[in-house]
Coordinates of C-alpha atoms in Angstrom, one line a residue:
M1 CA 0.0 0.0 0.0
S2 CA 1.1 3.6 -0.6
K3 CA 0.0 7.0 0.5
T4 CA -0.9 9.6 -2.1
I5 CA -1.7 13.2 -1.5
A6 CA -4.0 15.0 -4.0
I7 CA -3.5 18.7 -4.1
N8 CA -6.2 21.0 -5.5
A9 CA -5.0 24.6 -5.5
G10 CA -7.5 27.3 -6.4
S11 CA -6.9 31.0 -6.8
S12 CA -7.4 31.6 -3.1
S13 CA -7.5 28.1 -1.6
L14 CA -5.6 24.8 -1.2
K15 CA -7.8 21.7 -0.9
W16 CA -6.2 18.3 -0.3
K17 CA -6.8 14.7 0.7
L18 CA -4.3 12.1 1.8
F19 CA -5.3 8.6 0.5
E20 CA -4.2 5.0 1.2
M21 CA -4.0 3.6 -2.3
P22 CA -5.1 1.8 -4.2
E23 CA -8.0 1.3 -1.7
E24 CA -8.8 5.0 -1.9
T25 CA -9.2 5.2 1.8
V26 CA -9.1 8.8 3.0
L27 CA -6.6 9.2 5.9
A28 CA -7.0 12.9 6.3
S29 CA -8.3 15.9 4.4
G30 CA -8.3 19.6 4.7
I31 CA -8.5 23.0 3.1
V32 CA -6.7 26.3 3.4
E33 CA -9.2 29.1 2.7
R34 CA -8.7 32.8 2.0
I35 CA -5.1 32.5 0.9
G36 CA -3.7 36.0 0.4
L37 CA -6.5 37.5 2.5
N38 CA -6.7 38.4 6.2
D39 CA -7.8 35.6 8.5
S40 CA -7.0 32.6 6.4
I41 CA -8.5 29.4 7.7
F42 CA -6.4 26.3 8.0
T43 CA -8.4 23.1 8.6
I44 CA -7.4 19.4 8.9
K45 CA -9.9 16.5 9.5
Y46 CA -8.4 13.2 10.5
G47 CA -8.9 10.0 12.6
E48 CA -12.3 9.5 13.9
G49 CA -13.9 12.9 13.7
Q50 CA -10.8 14.7 14.9
K51 CA -10.3 18.2 13.6
Y52 CA -7.4 20.8 13.7
K53 CA -8.3 24.4 12.9
E54 CA -6.3 27.6 13.0
V55 CA -7.0 31.1 11.8
L56 CA -4.0 33.1 10.7
D57 CA -2.7 35.1 7.8
I58 CA -1.3 32.9 5.0
N59 CA 0.3 35.0 2.4
D60 CA 0.7 32.5 -0.5
H61 CA 0.4 28.9 -1.6
E62 CA 4.0 28.0 -0.7
V63 CA 3.5 28.9 2.9
A64 CA 0.3 26.8 2.8
V65 CA 2.1 23.8 1.5
E66 CA 4.8 24.1 4.2
M67 CA 2.2 24.3 6.9
L68 CA 0.3 21.3 5.6
L69 CA 3.3 18.9 5.5
K70 CA 4.4 20.1 9.0
Q71 CA 1.0 19.5 10.5
L72 CA 0.7 16.0 9.0
T73 CA 3.7 15.0 11.1
E74 CA 2.8 17.0 14.2
L75 CA -0.6 15.4 14.4
N76 CA 0.9 12.0 13.9
I77 CA -1.1 11.4 10.7
I78 CA 2.2 10.3 9.2
E79 CA 5.5 9.6 11.0
D80 CA 7.6 11.2 8.4
F81 CA 7.5 12.5 4.9
D82 CA 8.8 9.2 3.4
E83 CA 5.4 7.6 3.9
I84 CA 4.0 9.7 1.1
T85 CA 5.0 8.0 -2.1
G86 CA 2.8 10.0 -4.6
V87 CA 1.5 13.4 -5.1
G88 CA -1.0 14.6 -7.7
H89 CA -1.5 18.2 -8.5
R90 CA -4.5 19.8 -10.1
V91 CA -3.3 22.2 -12.9
V92 CA -5.9 24.4 -14.6
A93 CA -4.4 25.0 -18.0
G94 CA -2.7 22.4 -20.2
G95 CA -3.4 24.1 -23.5
E96 CA -3.0 21.8 -26.4
I97 CA 0.3 20.5 -25.0
F98 CA -1.3 18.2 -22.4
Q99 CA -4.0 15.9 -23.7
D100 CA -3.9 13.9 -20.4
S101 CA -2.2 13.8 -17.0
A102 CA 1.6 13.8 -17.0
R103 CA 4.4 12.8 -14.7
V104 CA 6.1 15.9 -13.4
T105 CA 9.6 16.8 -14.7
D106 CA 11.4 20.1 -14.8
E107 CA 10.2 20.5 -18.4
V108 CA 6.6 19.9 -17.4
I109 CA 6.8 22.5 -14.7
D110 CA 8.3 25.0 -17.2
Q111 CA 5.5 24.3 -19.6
I112 CA 2.9 24.8 -16.8
E113 CA 4.4 28.2 -16.1
E114 CA 4.5 29.0 -19.8
L115 CA 0.8 28.2 -20.0
S116 CA 0.1 30.8 -17.3
E117 CA -1.2 33.2 -19.9
F118 CA -4.1 30.8 -20.2
A119 CA -4.8 30.7 -16.4
P120 CA -3.0 33.7 -14.7
L121 CA -4.7 33.1 -11.4
H122 CA -4.0 29.4 -11.2
N123 CA -1.0 28.0 -13.1
P124 CA 1.5 30.1 -11.1
A125 CA 0.0 28.8 -7.9
N126 CA -0.1 25.3 -9.3
A127 CA 3.6 25.5 -10.2
T128 CA 4.5 26.9 -6.8
G129 CA 2.8 24.0 -5.1
I130 CA 4.5 21.5 -7.3
R131 CA 8.0 23.0 -6.7
A132 CA 7.3 23.2 -2.9
F133 CA 6.4 19.4 -2.8
R134 CA 9.4 18.5 -5.0
K135 CA 11.7 20.4 -2.8
I136 CA 10.6 18.5 0.3
L137 CA 9.7 15.2 -1.3
P138 CA 12.0 15.0 -4.4
D139 CA 11.8 11.2 -5.0
I140 CA 8.1 10.5 -5.0
T141 CA 5.9 10.1 -8.0
S142 CA 4.6 13.5 -8.9
V143 CA 1.8 13.9 -11.4
A144 CA 0.1 16.9 -13.0
V145 CA -3.6 16.5 -13.7
F146 CA -5.0 19.1 -16.1
D147 CA -8.5 20.6 -15.9
T148 CA -8.5 21.1 -19.6
S149 CA -8.1 17.3 -20.5
F150 CA -11.8 16.5 -20.0
H151 CA -12.8 19.3 -22.4
Q152 CA -10.6 17.9 -25.2
T153 CA -13.8 16.1 -26.4
M154 CA -15.5 19.4 -27.3
P155 CA -16.3 19.5 -31.0
K156 CA -14.6 22.2 -33.1
V157 CA -17.8 24.1 -33.6
N158 CA -17.9 24.7 -29.8
Y159 CA -14.3 25.4 -29.0
M160 CA -13.5 27.7 -31.9
Y161 CA -13.9 31.5 -31.7
S162 CA -15.2 33.5 -34.7
I163 CA -11.9 35.1 -35.4
P164 CA -9.5 34.7 -38.3
M165 CA -8.6 31.0 -38.6
E166 CA -4.9 31.8 -38.9
Y167 CA -5.0 32.8 -35.2
Y168 CA -6.0 29.3 -34.2
K169 CA -3.5 27.7 -36.6
K170 CA -0.6 29.9 -35.6
H171 CA -1.3 30.5 -31.9
N172 CA -3.8 27.9 -30.7
A173 CA -6.3 30.6 -29.9
R174 CA -9.4 28.7 -28.9
K175 CA -11.6 27.7 -25.9
Y176 CA -10.0 25.3 -23.4
G177 CA -12.3 25.4 -20.4
A178 CA -11.4 24.5 -16.8
H179 CA -12.6 22.5 -13.8
G180 CA -12.6 19.4 -16.0
T181 CA -11.7 17.0 -13.2
S182 CA -14.7 18.2 -11.2
H183 CA -17.2 18.2 -14.0
K184 CA -16.2 14.7 -15.0
Y185 CA -16.5 13.4 -11.4
V186 CA -19.9 14.9 -10.6
A187 CA -21.4 13.9 -14.0
E188 CA -20.4 10.3 -13.5
R189 CA -21.6 10.4 -9.9
A190 CA -24.9 11.9 -10.8
A191 CA -25.4 9.1 -13.4
E192 CA -24.7 6.5 -10.6
M193 CA -27.3 8.2 -8.4
M194 CA -29.8 8.2 -11.2
G195 CA -29.1 4.5 -11.8
K196 CA -28.4 5.1 -15.5
P197 CA -25.2 4.8 -17.7
V198 CA -23.6 8.3 -18.1
E199 CA -23.5 7.4 -21.8
D200 CA -27.3 7.7 -21.9
L201 CA -27.6 11.0 -20.2
K202 CA -27.5 14.8 -21.0
I203 CA -26.2 16.5 -17.9
I204 CA -25.4 20.1 -17.1
T205 CA -22.8 20.4 -14.3
C206 CA -22.5 23.7 -12.4
H207 CA -19.2 24.1 -10.6
L208 CA -19.8 27.2 -8.6
G209 CA -17.1 28.5 -6.4
N210 CA -14.8 31.5 -6.4
G211 CA -14.1 30.3 -9.9
A212 CA -17.2 29.1 -11.6
S213 CA -18.0 27.2 -14.8
I214 CA -20.9 25.4 -16.4
T215 CA -20.4 22.3 -18.6
A216 CA -22.6 20.5 -21.0
V217 CA -21.9 16.7 -20.7
D218 CA -23.5 14.6 -23.4
G219 CA -23.0 10.9 -23.1
G220 CA -20.2 11.3 -20.5
K221 CA -18.2 13.7 -22.7
S222 CA -17.8 17.5 -22.4
V223 CA -19.3 19.1 -25.5
D224 CA -19.2 22.7 -24.3
T225 CA -18.1 24.7 -21.3
S226 CA -18.4 28.3 -20.1
M227 CA -14.7 29.1 -19.4
G228 CA -12.8 30.0 -22.5
F229 CA -9.2 30.6 -23.7
T230 CA -8.5 31.4 -20.0
P231 CA -10.7 31.0 -16.9
L232 CA -11.7 34.6 -17.2
A233 CA -14.7 33.9 -19.6
G234 CA -18.1 32.6 -18.7
V235 CA -20.3 33.4 -15.7
T236 CA -19.7 36.1 -13.1
M237 CA -17.2 34.8 -10.5
G238 CA -15.7 35.9 -7.2
T239 CA -13.2 38.3 -8.7
R240 CA -13.5 37.6 -12.4
S241 CA -15.8 39.5 -14.7
G242 CA -16.9 36.6 -16.8
D243 CA -18.1 37.4 -20.4
I244 CA -17.5 41.0 -21.4
D245 CA -17.6 43.0 -24.7
A246 CA -14.0 43.3 -25.8
S247 CA -14.7 46.8 -27.1
L248 CA -15.3 47.9 -23.6
L249 CA -11.7 47.5 -22.7
P250 CA -10.1 50.3 -24.8
F251 CA -13.0 52.5 -23.8
L252 CA -12.4 52.0 -20.1
M253 CA -8.6 52.2 -20.5
E254 CA -9.0 55.7 -22.1
K255 CA -11.5 56.9 -19.5
E256 CA -9.4 55.6 -16.6
G257 CA -6.0 56.4 -17.9
I258 CA -4.9 52.8 -18.1
D259 CA -2.0 52.5 -20.5
N260 CA -1.2 48.8 -20.3
I261 CA -3.6 46.1 -21.4
N262 CA -2.2 43.8 -18.8
D263 CA -3.3 46.2 -16.1
M264 CA -6.9 46.0 -17.5
I265 CA -6.8 42.2 -17.6
Y266 CA -5.6 42.3 -14.0
I267 CA -8.7 44.3 -13.1
L268 CA -11.0 41.8 -14.9
N269 CA -9.3 38.9 -13.1
N270 CA -8.8 40.3 -9.6
E271 CA -11.1 43.3 -9.0
S272 CA -14.3 42.4 -10.8
G273 CA -17.0 39.8 -10.4
L274 CA -18.8 39.8 -7.0
K275 CA -16.0 41.8 -5.5
G276 CA -16.2 44.5 -8.1
L277 CA -20.0 44.7 -8.3
S278 CA -20.5 44.8 -4.5
G279 CA -17.4 46.8 -3.5
I280 CA -17.3 44.5 -0.4
S281 CA -16.0 41.1 -1.0
S282 CA -15.5 38.2 -3.4
D283 CA -16.9 35.8 -0.8
M284 CA -20.6 35.1 -1.4
R285 CA -21.1 34.5 2.4
D286 CA -20.0 38.1 3.1
L287 CA -22.6 39.4 0.5
E288 CA -25.4 37.3 1.8
D289 CA -24.8 38.7 5.3
V290 CA -25.6 42.3 4.0
E291 CA -27.8 41.7 1.0
H292 CA -31.0 43.0 2.7
T293 CA -29.3 46.3 3.6
N294 CA -26.8 46.8 0.7
E295 CA -28.3 47.2 -2.8
D296 CA -24.9 46.5 -4.5
A297 CA -24.4 43.3 -2.6
A298 CA -27.9 42.1 -3.5
L299 CA -27.4 43.1 -7.1
A300 CA -24.1 41.1 -7.3
L301 CA -25.9 38.0 -6.1
R302 CA -28.7 38.4 -8.6
I303 CA -26.3 38.9 -11.5
F304 CA -24.4 35.7 -10.5
E305 CA -27.6 33.7 -10.5
D306 CA -28.7 35.2 -13.8
R307 CA -25.5 34.3 -15.6
V308 CA -25.6 30.7 -14.4
R309 CA -29.3 30.4 -15.6
K310 CA -28.4 31.8 -19.0
Y311 CA -25.6 29.2 -19.5
V312 CA -27.8 26.3 -18.3
G313 CA -30.5 27.3 -20.7
S314 CA -28.1 27.6 -23.6
Y315 CA -26.5 24.2 -22.9
A316 CA -29.9 22.6 -22.8
A317 CA -30.3 24.0 -26.4
T318 CA -26.7 22.8 -27.3
M319 CA -27.6 19.2 -26.3
N320 CA -31.2 19.4 -27.5
G321 CA -32.4 18.5 -24.0
V322 CA -31.2 17.9 -20.5
D323 CA -31.8 15.0 -18.0
A324 CA -30.1 16.5 -15.0
I325 CA -28.6 19.7 -13.5
V326 CA -25.9 19.2 -11.0
F327 CA -24.6 21.7 -8.4
T328 CA -21.1 21.4 -6.9
A329 CA -18.1 23.3 -5.4
G330 CA -18.2 25.8 -2.6
I331 CA -21.2 27.9 -3.7
G332 CA -22.9 25.0 -5.5
E333 CA -22.7 22.8 -2.5
N334 CA -23.5 25.4 0.2
G335 CA -25.6 28.1 -1.5
V336 CA -29.1 27.1 -0.6
E337 CA -30.6 30.4 -1.8
T338 CA -28.4 30.4 -4.9
R339 CA -29.5 27.0 -6.0
E340 CA -33.2 27.8 -5.4
N341 CA -33.1 31.1 -7.3
V342 CA -31.3 29.5 -10.3
I343 CA -33.7 26.6 -10.6
N344 CA -36.8 28.8 -10.1
G345 CA -35.8 30.5 -13.3
L346 CA -35.5 27.2 -15.2
T347 CA -39.0 25.8 -14.7
F348 CA -39.6 26.0 -18.4
L349 CA -37.1 23.2 -18.8
G350 CA -39.1 21.0 -16.5
A351 CA -36.9 21.5 -13.4
E352 CA -38.6 21.9 -10.1
I353 CA -36.8 22.5 -6.8
D354 CA -37.9 20.9 -3.5
T355 CA -37.3 23.6 -1.0
E356 CA -37.1 21.2 1.9
K357 CA -34.6 18.8 0.2
N358 CA -32.6 21.8 -0.9
D359 CA -32.3 23.2 2.6
V360 CA -28.9 21.5 3.1
R361 CA -25.2 22.2 2.8
G362 CA -22.7 19.8 1.3
D363 CA -25.0 16.7 1.5
E364 CA -25.1 14.5 -1.6
R365 CA -28.8 14.2 -2.6
F366 CA -31.5 14.9 -5.1
I367 CA -32.9 18.4 -4.5
S368 CA -35.7 18.4 -7.1
T369 CA -39.3 17.4 -6.6
E370 CA -40.4 13.8 -7.2
D371 CA -42.2 14.8 -10.4
S372 CA -39.5 17.1 -11.8
K373 CA -38.8 16.1 -15.4
V374 CA -35.2 17.3 -15.1
K375 CA -33.5 16.0 -12.0
V376 CA -31.6 18.4 -9.9
L377 CA -28.7 17.1 -7.8
L378 CA -26.3 18.4 -5.2
V379 CA -23.1 16.4 -5.6
P380 CA -20.0 17.4 -3.5
T381 CA -17.1 17.3 -5.9
D382 CA -14.2 15.0 -5.3
E383 CA -11.5 16.1 -7.6
E384 CA -9.0 14.7 -5.2
V385 CA -9.9 11.1 -5.7
M386 CA -9.8 11.6 -9.5
I387 CA -6.3 13.0 -9.1
A388 CA -5.2 10.2 -6.8
R389 CA -6.4 7.7 -9.4
D390 CA -4.2 9.3 -12.1
V391 CA -1.2 9.1 -9.8
E392 CA -1.8 5.4 -9.5
K393 CA -2.0 5.1 -13.3
L394 CA 1.3 6.8 -13.9
R395 CA 3.4 5.1 -11.1

């Protein structure tokens, strides 16, 4: 038996699970939240209901990785680092270089960093995590698992942009998507819950967190997804604008005296979305606390819900039908009001929410009514087990 740690680094979080493989037994799990913000939350769950929690300022992902490995030994979850024989890293952007998961080498890390232009909030953090683990655990099997791999099944009609073809042929300018590992897991799990082969179903998966994306999964394959060339496209997110008219950029740059396009892109990636609309926070929980007294916070929440509904509706059209809508990730799993508001605007599809079943956080279940033609499910994502499986495949 071996121990494999699966690392899922988001733009402001580091989620992980330590597995005994190949049994896929979870030995410990945890998350570091609000990385780069004040009052970061460091949590480890282990043993039989034991929990370690600390609130402190964690400046970046490298510090988070160092804390994680240190606490695994201090809590006697492992005796020493040598017990960990494999580590799998979620990487957002693989471009057209990586069609599948890959063993980590210096060249692979360099390529991940080169692909940061596709995922400026994530690939640098992914590479930092990989380097930190390689420094402490240089001899273990290290695997990069790419979010974009699942979306390689998209037909050309859906991943191409309506720009000169030479830009694609010369520069690979196209839609790549993200969150593929999560979309794949929850679609397959939803099919299991429905008692039907995933190959027979049309499923729309809603990965809603600080980063958010919607995917049309037809017959178990991704046929379209809301994120684009980078994770900036699609629905409104925590700090990202989502879809925007490109002509607005030079207009705003002139009005605001912004000379560098990279500065404008930074604003769209880091100062927009829920944070920009509300002027308060990128965290939906903070906005929900004040939505009844702050009009901007309430508007930000309604815009988020509206953009999700629009993508779900368009993907039902893309697949010429839908059998199930699945909610997952931080907001999708815990946003009771968000799920209800989204589905209440999709009753024309035959989706009906059961308010009692929906009144739950993070509990795998059907949340639609018994007679709902389109099933609505809450499925906590488990990208980590998918990552651990790929480590095993590449040992």
